[in-house]
mmCIF file of C-alpha atoms and ligand atoms in Angstrom:
data_model
loop_
_atom_site.group_PDB
_atom_site.id
_atom_site.type_symbol
_atom_site.label_atom_id
_atom_site.label_comp_id
_atom_site.label_asym_id
_atom_site.label_seq_id
_atom_site.Cartn_x
_atom_site.Cartn_y
_atom_site.Cartn_z
ATOM 1 C CA MET D 1 44.719 -90.758 115.615
ATOM 2 C CA GLN D 2 48.027 -92.111 114.250
ATOM 3 C CA GLU D 3 49.677 -88.835 115.144
ATOM 4 C CA ARG D 4 48.433 -89.072 118.693
ATOM 5 C CA VAL D 5 49.692 -92.647 118.986
ATOM 6 C CA ALA D 6 53.130 -91.662 117.702
ATOM 7 C CA HIS D 7 53.187 -88.725 120.093
ATOM 8 C CA ILE D 8 52.399 -90.910 123.118
ATOM 9 C CA LEU D 9 55.171 -93.382 122.251
ATOM 10 C CA LYS D 10 57.671 -90.617 121.592
ATOM 11 C CA HIS D 11 56.718 -88.802 124.771
ATOM 12 C CA HIS D 12 57.608 -91.922 126.761
ATOM 13 C CA GLN D 13 60.731 -92.630 124.712
ATOM 14 C CA LEU D 14 59.446 -95.835 123.226
ATOM 15 C CA ARG D 15 60.180 -97.165 119.786
ATOM 16 C CA VAL D 16 57.169 -97.533 117.526
ATOM 17 C CA THR D 17 56.237 -101.156 116.928
ATOM 18 C CA ALA D 18 53.144 -102.516 115.231
ATOM 19 C CA CYS D 19 51.895 -104.067 118.438
ATOM 20 C CA ARG D 20 52.453 -100.963 120.564
ATOM 21 C CA LYS D 21 50.683 -98.860 117.952
ATOM 22 C CA GLN D 22 47.650 -101.111 117.845
ATOM 23 C CA VAL D 23 47.388 -101.425 121.607
ATOM 24 C CA ILE D 24 47.387 -97.635 122.081
ATOM 25 C CA THR D 25 44.944 -97.154 119.207
ATOM 26 C CA PHE D 26 42.560 -99.623 120.827
ATOM 27 C CA PHE D 27 42.847 -97.869 124.182
ATOM 28 C CA LEU D 28 42.163 -94.519 122.528
ATOM 29 C CA THR D 29 39.030 -95.783 120.803
ATOM 30 C CA GLN D 30 37.591 -97.444 123.912
ATOM 31 C CA ARG D 31 36.385 -95.338 126.757
ATOM 32 C CA HIS D 32 36.481 -98.137 129.310
ATOM 33 C CA ALA D 33 39.259 -100.173 130.913
ATOM 34 C CA ILE D 34 40.479 -103.178 128.919
ATOM 35 C CA GLY D 35 41.572 -106.614 130.065
ATOM 36 C CA HIS D 36 44.019 -109.093 128.519
ATOM 37 C CA ALA D 37 41.301 -111.229 126.930
ATOM 38 C CA GLU D 38 39.711 -108.275 125.199
ATOM 39 C CA LEU D 39 43.072 -107.091 123.857
ATOM 40 C CA GLU D 40 43.953 -110.543 122.572
ATOM 41 C CA GLN D 41 40.649 -110.735 120.758
ATOM 42 C CA GLU D 42 41.126 -107.323 119.180
ATOM 43 C CA LEU D 43 44.778 -107.807 118.206
ATOM 44 C CA GLU D 44 44.605 -111.202 116.613
ATOM 45 C CA ASP D 45 47.854 -110.668 114.667
ATOM 46 C CA PHE D 46 49.899 -110.811 117.860
ATOM 47 C CA ASP D 47 50.427 -113.611 120.341
ATOM 48 C CA ARG D 48 49.648 -113.371 124.045
ATOM 49 C CA VAL D 49 53.273 -112.954 125.054
ATOM 50 C CA THR D 50 53.811 -109.955 122.792
ATOM 51 C CA ILE D 51 50.632 -108.318 124.064
ATOM 52 C CA TYR D 52 51.568 -109.117 127.660
ATOM 53 C CA ARG D 53 55.016 -107.568 127.225
ATOM 54 C CA THR D 54 53.601 -104.500 125.539
ATOM 55 C CA LEU D 55 51.168 -103.919 128.407
ATOM 56 C CA ASN D 56 53.949 -104.374 130.950
ATOM 57 C CA THR D 57 56.134 -101.845 129.167
ATOM 58 C CA PHE D 58 53.232 -99.395 129.074
ATOM 59 C CA LEU D 59 52.631 -99.917 132.787
ATOM 60 C CA GLU D 60 56.287 -99.248 133.577
ATOM 61 C CA LYS D 61 56.454 -96.187 131.372
ATOM 62 C CA GLY D 62 53.288 -94.592 132.693
ATOM 63 C CA ILE D 63 51.156 -94.993 129.581
ATOM 64 C CA VAL D 64 48.532 -97.225 131.163
ATOM 65 C CA HIS D 65 47.559 -97.886 134.753
ATOM 66 C CA GLN D 66 45.958 -100.866 136.372
ATOM 67 C CA VAL D 67 42.297 -100.538 137.206
ATOM 68 C CA PRO D 68 40.842 -102.523 140.099
ATOM 69 C CA ASP D 69 38.104 -104.952 139.203
ATOM 70 C CA ASP D 70 36.030 -107.060 141.528
ATOM 71 C CA VAL D 71 35.951 -110.022 139.160
ATOM 72 C CA GLY D 72 38.340 -111.479 136.600
ATOM 73 C CA GLY D 73 41.908 -110.483 135.877
ATOM 74 C CA ALA D 74 43.556 -107.112 135.728
ATOM 75 C CA LYS D 75 42.159 -104.316 133.613
ATOM 76 C CA TYR D 76 44.056 -101.367 132.196
ATOM 77 C CA ALA D 77 43.255 -97.827 131.144
ATOM 78 C CA LEU D 78 45.227 -94.997 129.554
ATOM 79 C CA CYS D 79 46.995 -92.631 131.926
ATOM 80 C CA SER D 80 46.800 -88.894 131.889
ATOM 81 C CA ASP D 81 49.824 -86.938 130.639
ATOM 82 C CA ASP D 82 51.122 -86.540 134.179
ATOM 83 C CA CYS D 83 52.287 -90.146 134.472
ATOM 84 C CA ASP D 84 55.804 -91.170 133.585
ATOM 85 C CA GLU D 85 58.189 -94.021 134.268
ATOM 86 C CA HIS D 86 58.929 -92.694 137.733
ATOM 87 C CA ALA D 87 55.431 -92.450 139.072
ATOM 88 C CA HIS D 88 51.807 -92.862 138.221
ATOM 89 C CA GLN D 89 49.466 -90.049 139.190
ATOM 90 C CA ASP D 90 46.244 -91.931 138.693
ATOM 91 C CA ASN D 91 44.710 -90.980 141.978
ATOM 92 C CA HIS D 92 41.150 -91.100 140.695
ATOM 93 C CA VAL D 93 38.017 -93.086 141.314
ATOM 94 C CA HIS D 94 36.990 -95.963 139.038
ATOM 95 C CA PHE D 95 33.425 -96.815 138.231
ATOM 96 C CA LYS D 96 31.929 -100.162 137.340
ATOM 97 C CA CYS D 97 28.519 -100.330 135.718
ATOM 98 C CA VAL D 98 26.309 -103.179 136.908
ATOM 99 C CA GLU D 99 24.419 -103.134 133.585
ATOM 100 C CA CYS D 100 27.127 -103.094 130.892
ATOM 101 C CA HIS D 101 29.964 -104.208 133.247
ATOM 102 C CA LYS D 102 32.269 -101.538 131.829
ATOM 103 C CA LEU D 103 34.973 -100.078 134.030
ATOM 104 C CA THR D 104 35.611 -96.378 133.544
ATOM 105 C CA CYS D 105 38.155 -93.884 134.874
ATOM 106 C CA ILE D 106 36.493 -90.955 136.615
ATOM 107 C CA GLU D 107 39.489 -88.667 136.280
ATOM 108 C CA GLU D 108 37.757 -85.598 137.676
ATOM 109 C CA VAL D 109 37.078 -87.297 141.021
ATOM 110 C CA GLY D 110 40.067 -87.952 143.234
ATOM 111 C CA ILE D 111 40.324 -90.565 145.953
ATOM 112 C CA PRO D 112 39.766 -88.872 149.320
ATOM 113 C CA THR D 113 42.588 -88.952 151.828
ATOM 114 C CA ILE D 114 42.026 -91.642 154.396
ATOM 115 C CA THR D 115 43.459 -91.423 157.884
ATOM 116 C CA LEU D 116 44.898 -94.704 159.048
ATOM 117 C CA PRO D 117 45.624 -95.832 162.612
ATOM 118 C CA GLU D 118 49.096 -95.167 163.905
ATOM 119 C CA GLY D 119 51.717 -97.505 162.526
ATOM 120 C CA PHE D 120 49.950 -98.066 159.183
ATOM 121 C CA VAL D 121 51.549 -96.460 156.167
ATOM 122 C CA ALA D 122 49.462 -96.103 153.037
ATOM 123 C CA MET D 123 51.269 -96.478 149.724
ATOM 124 C CA LYS D 124 48.487 -96.823 147.248
ATOM 125 C CA ALA D 125 44.723 -96.599 147.362
ATOM 126 C CA SER D 126 42.090 -97.619 144.895
ATOM 127 C CA LEU D 127 38.414 -96.953 144.950
ATOM 128 C CA LEU D 128 35.907 -98.835 142.854
ATOM 129 C CA ILE D 129 32.384 -97.533 142.761
ATOM 130 C CA LYS D 130 29.587 -99.698 141.429
ATOM 131 C CA GLY D 131 26.433 -98.349 139.910
ATOM 132 C CA VAL D 132 24.750 -97.488 136.622
ATOM 133 C CA CYS D 133 26.777 -95.544 134.049
ATOM 134 C CA GLU D 134 25.483 -92.563 132.097
ATOM 135 C CA THR D 135 24.794 -94.615 128.973
ATOM 136 C CA CYS D 136 22.828 -97.331 130.757
ATOM 137 C CA GLY D 137 21.032 -94.806 132.954
ATOM 138 C CA ILE D 138 19.435 -93.140 129.927
ATOM 139 C CA THR D 139 18.064 -96.322 128.374
ATOM 140 C CA ALA D 140 16.804 -97.791 131.633
HETATM 141 ZN ZN1 ZN U 201 49.424 -93.604 135.280
HETATM 142 ZN ZN1 ZN U 202 26.657 -99.132 131.692
HETATM 143 ZN ZN1 ZN U 203 41.845 -94.860 135.812
#
């Protein structure tokens, strides 16, 4: 795990700091998207500003991407290796479970191309699907 964390930081030319290390470790251990509040709770050694800055750096460098949510603030999830500081490649669908409320990246499903009326230029698209996740579906 520590090796993977160090590799991610090095790959994006970032210095290793305690906060950065812990944020990435938390992302790696969670399979769902994480919001500010959850991160602050998990990383109690660091103040909000440090966590906020770390997330912003990760967003800029292509380590995490923003995940759309229908309620509450922004959520974040780890990017695939294709993202860098120039561009994010997170053109995948996100899924929100109505039972456990977890937001998950569905990396194997891309967002379909949508044809817009003339004069409209698309720059970014996000698709949030709501339903029951595989974990909740089994127990229900
Ligand atoms: Zn990305
Ligand atoms: Zn669920
Ligand atoms: Zn995602």
